[in-house]
PDB file of C-alpha atoms and ligand atoms in Angstrom:
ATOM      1  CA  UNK W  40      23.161  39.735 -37.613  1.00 48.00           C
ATOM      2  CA  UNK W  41      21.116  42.794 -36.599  1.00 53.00           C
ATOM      3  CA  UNK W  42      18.271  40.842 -38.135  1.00 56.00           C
ATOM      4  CA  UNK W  43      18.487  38.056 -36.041  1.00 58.00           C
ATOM      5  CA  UNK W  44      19.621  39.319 -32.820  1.00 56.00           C
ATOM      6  CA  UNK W  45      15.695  40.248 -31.758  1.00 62.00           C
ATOM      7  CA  UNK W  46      14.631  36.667 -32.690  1.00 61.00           C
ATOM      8  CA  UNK W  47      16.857  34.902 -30.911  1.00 63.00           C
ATOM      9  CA  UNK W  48      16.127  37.104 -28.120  1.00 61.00           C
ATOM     10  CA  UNK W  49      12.592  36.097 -28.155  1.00 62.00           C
ATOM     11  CA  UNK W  50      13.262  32.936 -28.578  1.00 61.00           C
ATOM     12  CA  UNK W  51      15.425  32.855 -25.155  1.00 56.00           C
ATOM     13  CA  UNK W  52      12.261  34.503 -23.330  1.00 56.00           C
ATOM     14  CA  UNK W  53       9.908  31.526 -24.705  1.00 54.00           C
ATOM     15  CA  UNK W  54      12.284  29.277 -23.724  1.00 53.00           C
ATOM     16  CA  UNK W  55      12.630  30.578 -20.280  1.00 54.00           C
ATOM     17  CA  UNK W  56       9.404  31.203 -19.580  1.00 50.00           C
ATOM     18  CA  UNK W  57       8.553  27.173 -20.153  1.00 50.00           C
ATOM     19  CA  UNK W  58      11.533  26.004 -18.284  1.00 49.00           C
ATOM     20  CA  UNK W  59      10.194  28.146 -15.695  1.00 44.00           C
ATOM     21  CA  UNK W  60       6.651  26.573 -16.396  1.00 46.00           C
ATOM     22  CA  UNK W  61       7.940  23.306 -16.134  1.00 47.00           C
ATOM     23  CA  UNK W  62      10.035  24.185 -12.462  1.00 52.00           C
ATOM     24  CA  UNK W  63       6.297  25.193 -11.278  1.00 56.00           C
ATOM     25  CA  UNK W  64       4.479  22.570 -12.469  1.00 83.00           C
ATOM     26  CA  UNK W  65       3.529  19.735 -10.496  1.00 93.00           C
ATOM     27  CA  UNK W  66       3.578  16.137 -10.141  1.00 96.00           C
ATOM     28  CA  UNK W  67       0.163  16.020 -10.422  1.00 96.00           C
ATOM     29  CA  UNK W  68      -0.133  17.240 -13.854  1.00 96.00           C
ATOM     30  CA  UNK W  69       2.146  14.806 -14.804  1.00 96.00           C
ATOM     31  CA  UNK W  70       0.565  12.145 -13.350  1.00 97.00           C
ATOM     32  CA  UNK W  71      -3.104  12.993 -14.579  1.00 96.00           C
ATOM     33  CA  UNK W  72      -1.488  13.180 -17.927  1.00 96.00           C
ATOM     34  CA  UNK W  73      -0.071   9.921 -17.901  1.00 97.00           C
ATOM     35  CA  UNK W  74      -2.934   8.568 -16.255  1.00 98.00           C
ATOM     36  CA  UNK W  75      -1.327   6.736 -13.997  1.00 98.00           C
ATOM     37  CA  UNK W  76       0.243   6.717 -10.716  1.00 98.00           C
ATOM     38  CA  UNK W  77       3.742   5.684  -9.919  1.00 98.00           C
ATOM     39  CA  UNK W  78       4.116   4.079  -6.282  1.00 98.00           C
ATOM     40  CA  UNK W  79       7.166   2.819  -5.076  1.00 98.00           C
ATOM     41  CA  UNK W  80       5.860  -0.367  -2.398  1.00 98.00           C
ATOM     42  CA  UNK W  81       7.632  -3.135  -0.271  1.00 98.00           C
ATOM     43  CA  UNK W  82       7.265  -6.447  -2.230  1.00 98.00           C
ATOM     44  CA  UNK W  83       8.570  -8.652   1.042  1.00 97.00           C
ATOM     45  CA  UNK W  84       6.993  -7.101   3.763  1.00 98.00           C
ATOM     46  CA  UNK W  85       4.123  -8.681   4.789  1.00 98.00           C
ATOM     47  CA  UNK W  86       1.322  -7.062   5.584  1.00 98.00           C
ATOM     48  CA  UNK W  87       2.507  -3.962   3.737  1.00 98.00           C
ATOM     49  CA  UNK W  88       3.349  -4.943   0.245  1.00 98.00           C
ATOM     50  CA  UNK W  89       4.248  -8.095  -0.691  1.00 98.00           C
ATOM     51  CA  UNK W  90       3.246 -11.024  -3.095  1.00 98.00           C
ATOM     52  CA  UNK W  91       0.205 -13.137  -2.053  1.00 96.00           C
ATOM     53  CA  UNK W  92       1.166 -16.388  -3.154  1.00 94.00           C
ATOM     54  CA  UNK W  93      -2.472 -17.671  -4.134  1.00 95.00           C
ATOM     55  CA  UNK W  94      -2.903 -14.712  -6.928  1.00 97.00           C
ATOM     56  CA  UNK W  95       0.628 -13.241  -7.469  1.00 97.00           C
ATOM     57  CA  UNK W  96      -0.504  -9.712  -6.911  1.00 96.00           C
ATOM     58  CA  UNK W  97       1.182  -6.640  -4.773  1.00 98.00           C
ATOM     59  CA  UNK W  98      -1.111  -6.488  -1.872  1.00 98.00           C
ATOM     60  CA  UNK W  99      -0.693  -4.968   1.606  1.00 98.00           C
ATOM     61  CA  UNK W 100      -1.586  -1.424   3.611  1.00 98.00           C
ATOM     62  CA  UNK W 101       0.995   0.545   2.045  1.00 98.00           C
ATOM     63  CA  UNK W 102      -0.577  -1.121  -1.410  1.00 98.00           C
ATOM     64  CA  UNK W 103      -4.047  -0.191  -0.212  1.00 98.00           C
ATOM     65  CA  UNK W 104      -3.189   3.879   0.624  1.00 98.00           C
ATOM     66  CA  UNK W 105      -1.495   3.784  -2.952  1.00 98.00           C
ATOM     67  CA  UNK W 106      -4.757   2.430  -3.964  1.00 98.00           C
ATOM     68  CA  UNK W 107      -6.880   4.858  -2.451  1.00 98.00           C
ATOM     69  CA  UNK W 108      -4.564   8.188  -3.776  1.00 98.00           C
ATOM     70  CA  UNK W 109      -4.922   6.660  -7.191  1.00 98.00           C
ATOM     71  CA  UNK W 110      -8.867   6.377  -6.889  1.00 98.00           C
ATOM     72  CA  UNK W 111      -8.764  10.257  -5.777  1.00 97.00           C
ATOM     73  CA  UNK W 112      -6.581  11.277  -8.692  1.00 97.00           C
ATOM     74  CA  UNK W 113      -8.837   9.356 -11.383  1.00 97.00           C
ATOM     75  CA  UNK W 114      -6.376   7.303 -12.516  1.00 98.00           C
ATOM     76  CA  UNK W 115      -4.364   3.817 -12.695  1.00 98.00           C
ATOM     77  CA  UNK W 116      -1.853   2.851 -10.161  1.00 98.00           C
ATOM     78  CA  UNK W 117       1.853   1.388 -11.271  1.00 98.00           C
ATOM     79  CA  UNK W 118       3.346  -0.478  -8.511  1.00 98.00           C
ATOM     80  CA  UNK W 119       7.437  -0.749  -8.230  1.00 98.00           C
ATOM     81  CA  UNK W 120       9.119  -2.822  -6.061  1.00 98.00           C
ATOM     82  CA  UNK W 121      11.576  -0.681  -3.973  1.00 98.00           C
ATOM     83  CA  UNK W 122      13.517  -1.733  -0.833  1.00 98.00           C
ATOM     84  CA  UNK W 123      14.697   0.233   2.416  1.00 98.00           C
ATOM     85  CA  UNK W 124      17.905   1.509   0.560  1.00 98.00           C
ATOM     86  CA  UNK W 125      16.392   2.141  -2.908  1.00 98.00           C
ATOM     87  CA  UNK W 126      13.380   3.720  -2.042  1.00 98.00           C
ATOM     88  CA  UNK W 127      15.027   7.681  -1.436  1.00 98.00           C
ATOM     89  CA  UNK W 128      17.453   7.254  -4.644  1.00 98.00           C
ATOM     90  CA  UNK W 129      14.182   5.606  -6.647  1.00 98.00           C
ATOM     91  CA  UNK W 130      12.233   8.618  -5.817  1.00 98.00           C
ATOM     92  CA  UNK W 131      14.802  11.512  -6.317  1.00 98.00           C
ATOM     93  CA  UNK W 132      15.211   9.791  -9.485  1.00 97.00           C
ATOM     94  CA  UNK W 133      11.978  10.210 -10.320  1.00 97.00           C
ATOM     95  CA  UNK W 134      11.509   6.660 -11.399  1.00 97.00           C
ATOM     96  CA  UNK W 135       8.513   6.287  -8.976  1.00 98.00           C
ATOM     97  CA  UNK W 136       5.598   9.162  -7.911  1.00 98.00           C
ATOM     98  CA  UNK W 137       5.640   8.297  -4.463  1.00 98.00           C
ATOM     99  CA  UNK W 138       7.004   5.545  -1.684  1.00 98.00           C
ATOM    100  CA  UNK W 139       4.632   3.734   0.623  1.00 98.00           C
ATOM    101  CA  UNK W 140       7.064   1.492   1.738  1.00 98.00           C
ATOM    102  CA  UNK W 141       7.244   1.062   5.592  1.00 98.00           C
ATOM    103  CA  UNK W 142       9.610   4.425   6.109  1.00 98.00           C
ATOM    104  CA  UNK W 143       9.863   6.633   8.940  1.00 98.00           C
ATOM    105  CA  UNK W 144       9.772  10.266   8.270  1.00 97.00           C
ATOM    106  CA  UNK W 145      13.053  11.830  10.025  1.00 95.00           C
ATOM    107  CA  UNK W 146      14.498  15.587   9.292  1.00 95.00           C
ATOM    108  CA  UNK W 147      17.697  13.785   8.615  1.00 93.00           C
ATOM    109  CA  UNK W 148      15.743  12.143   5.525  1.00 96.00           C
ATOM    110  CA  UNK W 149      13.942  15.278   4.625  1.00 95.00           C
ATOM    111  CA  UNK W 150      16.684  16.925   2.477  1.00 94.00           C
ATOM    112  CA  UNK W 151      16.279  15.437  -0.850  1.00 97.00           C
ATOM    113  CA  UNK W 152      12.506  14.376  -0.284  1.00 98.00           C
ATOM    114  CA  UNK W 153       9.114  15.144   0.923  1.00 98.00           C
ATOM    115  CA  UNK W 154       7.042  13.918   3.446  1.00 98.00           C
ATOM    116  CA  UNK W 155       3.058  13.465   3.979  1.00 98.00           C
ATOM    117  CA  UNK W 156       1.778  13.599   7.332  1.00 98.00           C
ATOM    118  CA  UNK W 157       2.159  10.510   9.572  1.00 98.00           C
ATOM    119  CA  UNK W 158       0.000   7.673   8.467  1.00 98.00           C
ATOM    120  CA  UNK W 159       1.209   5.074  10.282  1.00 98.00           C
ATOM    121  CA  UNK W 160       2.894   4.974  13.914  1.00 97.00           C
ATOM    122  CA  UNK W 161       4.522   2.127  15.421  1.00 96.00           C
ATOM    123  CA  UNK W 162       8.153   1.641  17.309  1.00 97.00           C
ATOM    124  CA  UNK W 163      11.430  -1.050  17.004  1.00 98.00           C
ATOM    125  CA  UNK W 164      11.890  -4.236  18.531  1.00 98.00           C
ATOM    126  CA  UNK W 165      13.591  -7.496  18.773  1.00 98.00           C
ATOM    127  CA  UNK W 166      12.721 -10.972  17.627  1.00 98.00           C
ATOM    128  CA  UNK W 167      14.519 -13.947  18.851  1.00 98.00           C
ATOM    129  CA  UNK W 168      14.258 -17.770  19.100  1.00 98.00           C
ATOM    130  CA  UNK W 169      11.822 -18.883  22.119  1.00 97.00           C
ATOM    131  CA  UNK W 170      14.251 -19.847  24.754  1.00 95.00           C
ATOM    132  CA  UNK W 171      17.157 -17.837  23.139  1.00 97.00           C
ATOM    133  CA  UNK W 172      17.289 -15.975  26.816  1.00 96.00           C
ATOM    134  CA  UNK W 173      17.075 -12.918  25.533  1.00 98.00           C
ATOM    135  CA  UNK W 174      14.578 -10.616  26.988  1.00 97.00           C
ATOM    136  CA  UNK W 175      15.728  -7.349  25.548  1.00 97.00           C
ATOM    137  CA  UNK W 176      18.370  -5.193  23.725  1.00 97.00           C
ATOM    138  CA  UNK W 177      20.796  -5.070  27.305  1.00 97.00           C
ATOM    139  CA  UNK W 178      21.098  -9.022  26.262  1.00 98.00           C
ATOM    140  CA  UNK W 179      22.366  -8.563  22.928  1.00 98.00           C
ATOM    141  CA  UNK W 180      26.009  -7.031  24.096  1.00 97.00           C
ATOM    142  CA  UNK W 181      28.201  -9.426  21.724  1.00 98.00           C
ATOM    143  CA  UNK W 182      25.462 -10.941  19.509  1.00 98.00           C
ATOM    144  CA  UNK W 183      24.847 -10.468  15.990  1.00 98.00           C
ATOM    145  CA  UNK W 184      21.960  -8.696  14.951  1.00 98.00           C
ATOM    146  CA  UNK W 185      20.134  -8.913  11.864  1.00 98.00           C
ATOM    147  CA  UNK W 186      17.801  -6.384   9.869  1.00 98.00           C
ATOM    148  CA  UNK W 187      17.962  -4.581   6.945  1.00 98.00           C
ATOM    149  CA  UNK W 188      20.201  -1.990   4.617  1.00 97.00           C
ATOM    150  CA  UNK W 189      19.341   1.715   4.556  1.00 97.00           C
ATOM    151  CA  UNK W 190      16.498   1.052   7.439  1.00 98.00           C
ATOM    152  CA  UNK W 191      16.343   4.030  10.686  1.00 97.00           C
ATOM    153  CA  UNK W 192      16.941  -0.200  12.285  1.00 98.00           C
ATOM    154  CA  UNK W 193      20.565  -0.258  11.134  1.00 97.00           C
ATOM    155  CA  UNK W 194      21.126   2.930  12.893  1.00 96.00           C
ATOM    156  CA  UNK W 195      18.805   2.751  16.028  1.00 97.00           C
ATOM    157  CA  UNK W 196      20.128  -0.411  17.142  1.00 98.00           C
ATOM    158  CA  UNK W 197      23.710   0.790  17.094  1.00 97.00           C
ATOM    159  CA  UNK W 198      22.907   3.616  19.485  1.00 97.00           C
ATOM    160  CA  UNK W 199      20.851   1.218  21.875  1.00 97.00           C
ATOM    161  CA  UNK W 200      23.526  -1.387  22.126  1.00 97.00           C
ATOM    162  CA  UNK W 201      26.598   0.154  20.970  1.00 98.00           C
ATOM    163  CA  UNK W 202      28.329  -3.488  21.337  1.00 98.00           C
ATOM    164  CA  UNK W 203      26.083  -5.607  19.269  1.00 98.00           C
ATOM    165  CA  UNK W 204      27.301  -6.618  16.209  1.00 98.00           C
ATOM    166  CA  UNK W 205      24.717  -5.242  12.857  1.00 98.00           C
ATOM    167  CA  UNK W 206      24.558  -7.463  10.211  1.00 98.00           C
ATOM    168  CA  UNK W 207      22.271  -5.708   6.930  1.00 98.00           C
ATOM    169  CA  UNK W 208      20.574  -7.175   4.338  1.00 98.00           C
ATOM    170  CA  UNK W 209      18.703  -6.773   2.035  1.00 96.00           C
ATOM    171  CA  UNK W 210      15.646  -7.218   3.244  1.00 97.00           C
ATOM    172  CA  UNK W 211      14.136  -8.467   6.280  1.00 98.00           C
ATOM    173  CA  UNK W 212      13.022 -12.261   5.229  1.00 97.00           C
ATOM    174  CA  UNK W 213      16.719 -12.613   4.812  1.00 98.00           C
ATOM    175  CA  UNK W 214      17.643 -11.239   8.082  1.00 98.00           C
ATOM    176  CA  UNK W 215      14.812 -13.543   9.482  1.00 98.00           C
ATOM    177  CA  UNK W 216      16.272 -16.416   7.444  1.00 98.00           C
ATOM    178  CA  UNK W 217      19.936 -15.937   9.348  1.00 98.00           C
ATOM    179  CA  UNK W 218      17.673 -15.915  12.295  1.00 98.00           C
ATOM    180  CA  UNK W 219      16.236 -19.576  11.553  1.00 97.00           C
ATOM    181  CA  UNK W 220      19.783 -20.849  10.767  1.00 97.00           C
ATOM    182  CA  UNK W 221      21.034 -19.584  14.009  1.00 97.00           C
ATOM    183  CA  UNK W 222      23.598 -16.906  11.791  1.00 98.00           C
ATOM    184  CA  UNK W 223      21.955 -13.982  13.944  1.00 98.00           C
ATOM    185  CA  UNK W 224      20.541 -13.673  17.845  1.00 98.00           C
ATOM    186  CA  UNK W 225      18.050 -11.487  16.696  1.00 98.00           C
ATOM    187  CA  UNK W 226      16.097  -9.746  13.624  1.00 98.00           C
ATOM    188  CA  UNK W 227      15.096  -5.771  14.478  1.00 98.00           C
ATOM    189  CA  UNK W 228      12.999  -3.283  13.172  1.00 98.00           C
ATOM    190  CA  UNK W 229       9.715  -2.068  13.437  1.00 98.00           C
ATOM    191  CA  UNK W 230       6.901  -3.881  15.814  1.00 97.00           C
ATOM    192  CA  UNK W 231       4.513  -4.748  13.429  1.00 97.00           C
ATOM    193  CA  UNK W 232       7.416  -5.627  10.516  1.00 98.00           C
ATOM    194  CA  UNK W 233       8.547  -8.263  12.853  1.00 98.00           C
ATOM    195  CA  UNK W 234       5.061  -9.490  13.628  1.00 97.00           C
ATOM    196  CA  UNK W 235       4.566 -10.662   9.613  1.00 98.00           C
ATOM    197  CA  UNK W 236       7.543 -12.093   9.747  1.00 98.00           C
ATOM    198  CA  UNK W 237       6.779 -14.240  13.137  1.00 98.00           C
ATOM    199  CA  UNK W 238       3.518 -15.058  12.030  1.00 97.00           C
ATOM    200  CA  UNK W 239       4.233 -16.111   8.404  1.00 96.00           C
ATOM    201  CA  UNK W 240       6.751 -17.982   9.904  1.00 96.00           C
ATOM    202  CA  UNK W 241       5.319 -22.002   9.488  1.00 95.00           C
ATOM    203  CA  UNK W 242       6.005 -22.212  12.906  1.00 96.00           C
ATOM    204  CA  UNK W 243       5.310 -18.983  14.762  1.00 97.00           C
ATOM    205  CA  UNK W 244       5.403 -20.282  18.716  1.00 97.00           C
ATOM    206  CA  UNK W 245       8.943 -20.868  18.100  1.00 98.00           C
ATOM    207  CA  UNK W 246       9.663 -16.987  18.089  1.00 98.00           C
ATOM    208  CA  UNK W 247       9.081 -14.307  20.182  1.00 98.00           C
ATOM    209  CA  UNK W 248       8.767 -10.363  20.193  1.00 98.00           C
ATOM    210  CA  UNK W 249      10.724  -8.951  23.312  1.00 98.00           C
ATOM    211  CA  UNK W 250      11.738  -6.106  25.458  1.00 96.00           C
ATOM    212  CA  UNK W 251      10.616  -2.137  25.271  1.00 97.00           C
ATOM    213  CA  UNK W 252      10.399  -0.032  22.252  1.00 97.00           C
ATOM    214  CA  UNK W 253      13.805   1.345  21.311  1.00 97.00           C
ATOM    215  CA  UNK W 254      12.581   4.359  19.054  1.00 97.00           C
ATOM    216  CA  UNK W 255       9.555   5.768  17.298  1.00 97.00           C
ATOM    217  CA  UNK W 256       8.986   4.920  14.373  1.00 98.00           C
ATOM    218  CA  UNK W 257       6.088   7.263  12.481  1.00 98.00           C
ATOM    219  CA  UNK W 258       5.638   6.412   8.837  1.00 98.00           C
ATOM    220  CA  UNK W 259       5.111   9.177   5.864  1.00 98.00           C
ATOM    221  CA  UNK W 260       4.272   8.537   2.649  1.00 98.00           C
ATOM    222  CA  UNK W 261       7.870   9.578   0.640  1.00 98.00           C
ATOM    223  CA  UNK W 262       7.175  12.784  -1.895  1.00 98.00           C
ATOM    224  CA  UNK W 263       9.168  14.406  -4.509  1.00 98.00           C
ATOM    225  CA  UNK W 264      11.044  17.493  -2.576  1.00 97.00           C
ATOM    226  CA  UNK W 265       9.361  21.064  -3.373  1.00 96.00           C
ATOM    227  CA  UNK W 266       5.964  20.180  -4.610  1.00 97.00           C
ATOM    228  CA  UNK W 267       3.719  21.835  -2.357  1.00 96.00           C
ATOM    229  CA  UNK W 268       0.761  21.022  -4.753  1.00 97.00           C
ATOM    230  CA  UNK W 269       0.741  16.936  -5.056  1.00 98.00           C
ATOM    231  CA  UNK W 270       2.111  17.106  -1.049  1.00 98.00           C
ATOM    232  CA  UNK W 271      -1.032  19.191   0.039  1.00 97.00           C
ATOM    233  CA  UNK W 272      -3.388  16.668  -2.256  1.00 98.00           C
ATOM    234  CA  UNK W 273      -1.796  13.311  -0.520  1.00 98.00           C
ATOM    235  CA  UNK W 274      -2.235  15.177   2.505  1.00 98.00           C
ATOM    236  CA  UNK W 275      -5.841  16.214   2.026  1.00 97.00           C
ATOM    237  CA  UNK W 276      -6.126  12.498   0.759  1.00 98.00           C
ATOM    238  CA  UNK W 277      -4.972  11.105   3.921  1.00 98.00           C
ATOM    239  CA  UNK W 278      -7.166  13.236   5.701  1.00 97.00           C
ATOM    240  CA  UNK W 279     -10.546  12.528   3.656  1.00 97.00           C
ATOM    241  CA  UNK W 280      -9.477   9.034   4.379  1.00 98.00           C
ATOM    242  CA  UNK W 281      -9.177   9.106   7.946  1.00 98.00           C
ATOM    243  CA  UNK W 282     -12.295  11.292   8.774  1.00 97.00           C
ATOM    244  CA  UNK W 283     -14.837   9.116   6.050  1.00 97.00           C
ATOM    245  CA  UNK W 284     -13.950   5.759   8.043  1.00 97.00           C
ATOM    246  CA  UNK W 285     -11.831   4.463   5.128  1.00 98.00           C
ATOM    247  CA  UNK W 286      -8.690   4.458   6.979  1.00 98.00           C
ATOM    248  CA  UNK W 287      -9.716   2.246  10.022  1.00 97.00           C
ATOM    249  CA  UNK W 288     -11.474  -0.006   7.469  1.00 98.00           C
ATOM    250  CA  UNK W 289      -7.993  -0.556   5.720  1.00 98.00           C
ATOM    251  CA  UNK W 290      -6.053  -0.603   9.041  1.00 98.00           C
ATOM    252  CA  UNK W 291      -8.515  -3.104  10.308  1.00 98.00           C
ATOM    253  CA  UNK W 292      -8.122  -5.645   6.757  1.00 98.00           C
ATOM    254  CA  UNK W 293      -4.575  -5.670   7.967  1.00 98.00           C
ATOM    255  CA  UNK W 294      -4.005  -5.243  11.745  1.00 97.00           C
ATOM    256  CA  UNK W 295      -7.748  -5.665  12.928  1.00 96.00           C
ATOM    257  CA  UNK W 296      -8.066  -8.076  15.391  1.00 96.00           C
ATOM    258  CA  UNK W 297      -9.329 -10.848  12.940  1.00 95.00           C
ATOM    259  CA  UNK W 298      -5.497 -10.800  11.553  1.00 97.00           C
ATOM    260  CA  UNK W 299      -2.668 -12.310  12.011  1.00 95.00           C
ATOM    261  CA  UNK W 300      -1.007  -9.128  12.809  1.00 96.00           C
ATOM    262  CA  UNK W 301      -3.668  -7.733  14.994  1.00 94.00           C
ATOM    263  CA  UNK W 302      -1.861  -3.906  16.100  1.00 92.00           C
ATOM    264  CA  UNK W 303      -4.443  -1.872  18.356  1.00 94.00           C
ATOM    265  CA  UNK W 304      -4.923   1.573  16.770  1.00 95.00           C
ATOM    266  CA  UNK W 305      -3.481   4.179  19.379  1.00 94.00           C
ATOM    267  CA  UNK W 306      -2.904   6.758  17.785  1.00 95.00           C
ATOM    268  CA  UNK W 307      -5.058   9.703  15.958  1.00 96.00           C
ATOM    269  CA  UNK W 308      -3.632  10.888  12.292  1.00 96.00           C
ATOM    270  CA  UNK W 309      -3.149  14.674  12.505  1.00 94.00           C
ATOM    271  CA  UNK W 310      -6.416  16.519  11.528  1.00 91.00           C
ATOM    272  CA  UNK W 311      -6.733  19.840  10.306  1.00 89.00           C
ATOM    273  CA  UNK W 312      -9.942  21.636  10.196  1.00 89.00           C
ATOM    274  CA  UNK W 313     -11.641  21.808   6.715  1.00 88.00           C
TER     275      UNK W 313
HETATM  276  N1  LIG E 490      10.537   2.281   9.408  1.00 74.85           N
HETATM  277  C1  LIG E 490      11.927   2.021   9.338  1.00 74.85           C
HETATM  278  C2  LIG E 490      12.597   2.786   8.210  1.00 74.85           C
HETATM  279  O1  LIG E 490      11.982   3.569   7.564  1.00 74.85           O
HETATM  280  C3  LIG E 490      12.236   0.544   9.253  1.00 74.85           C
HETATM  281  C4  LIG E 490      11.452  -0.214   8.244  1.00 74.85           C
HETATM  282  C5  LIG E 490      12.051  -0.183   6.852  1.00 74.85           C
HETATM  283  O2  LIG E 490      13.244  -0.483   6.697  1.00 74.85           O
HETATM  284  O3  LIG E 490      11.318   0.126   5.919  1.00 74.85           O
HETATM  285  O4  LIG E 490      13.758   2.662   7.978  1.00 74.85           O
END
């Protein structure tokens, strides 16, 4: 007993000083080690990840940032589909690295997670039927509304028209597919979400984007909560990306005015000094 008392002492201090190793650790490591990275995308939301039909591959601007991280880090990049209300749960889980997947960062979402800086700004609308006669949220008192489950959508619309009625899916072709069969009055989320679907659509001029903004709606890239190290290296990767000219060259692929989806840039990412 006295014997073993001192061993098993030691062997308490080992073990505590790797658990304690592993608590500091970061993603990073674990990543490099794996040599791979994780990302958690949209796989319906086009242009930000979803499936192009001619080769069957995850592509989008929330694909291509993944991309770019992965190029920085050295190594592969995983994509997972994930959806508005998985994405948090998939990432506390630890089941994916990161999300780049459409989501606004909000303080209200910052207490399990971690956020980069903003990478992507735009606002919510509505989308309705060309001659539907509804010009803005004020005409949707009454009328069912479609977008999607666990989106800042859901919520935003309820404050803006407190008597509209939300219907949530899944995902937003589905709430634009209740829109088609006349199920809901309108589809709403975010701007530029809307404009894929519109313009996908095989017959775009029968849809239109109306009235103001109801919110802001600035997009972070989704981190695992308390690690300082892989947040400051997305963030210094965001950064890199934006001052070299790789950013705009990405934004423009997807939103330049050649696109379908053609979204002015406005906006300037956050900058610190080197
Ligand atoms: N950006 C909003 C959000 O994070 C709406 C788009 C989405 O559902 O991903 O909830």
């Amino acid at each position: 007993m006295k014997k073993t008392f001192p061993i098993m002492a030691m062997a308490l201090v080992i073990l505590m000083l790797f658990s304690s190793f592993a608590f500091a650790s970061s993603r990073l490591e674990t990543i490099k080690a794996r040599g791979k990275l994780i990302a958690g995308v949209k796989d319906a939301v086009v242009p930000f990840g979803y499936v192009d039909a001619k080769t069957n591959q995850l592509v989008g601007f929330d694909v291509d940032i993944c991309r770019y991280i992965a190029k920085r880090l050295g190594v592969k990049l995983e994509l997972k589909p994930v959806t508005s209300a998985t994405r948090i749960p998939m990432l506390t889980q630890g089941s994916v690295d990161l999300v780049a997947a459409t989501m606004t960062h909000k303080f209200s979402r910052d207490d399990v997670i971690d956020f980069s800086i903003t990478y992507f700004m735009d606002g919510q609308k509505i989308l309705v039927k060309k001659g539907s006669g509804i010009k803005s949220v004020a005409d949707l008192a009454g009328k069912k509304v479609g977008t999607a489950k666990g989106s800042t959508s859901e919520k935003n619309i309820k404050k803006a028209q407190p008597k509209c009625i939300v219907l949530s899916f899944e995902g937003y072709p589905q709430a634009f597919l209740a829109l088609r069969q006349g199920k809901v009055a309108a589809v709403t989320t975010d701007s530029t979400i809307l404009l894929g679907l519109k313009n996908s659509a095989p017959n775009p001029d029968d849809y239109e984007i109306v009235g103001d903004y109801i919110s802001a709606e600035p997009y972070g890239i989704g981190l695992p909560e308390n690690d300082s190290d892989f947040r400051d290296f997305v963030n210094r990767c965001l950064a890199d990306m934006w001052n070299s000219g790789e950013y705009k060259k990405i934004y423009n692929k997807w939103f330049g005015p050649q696109t379908k989806f053609h979204l002015p840039l406005t906006w300037k990412m956050e900058i610190w000094p080197y």
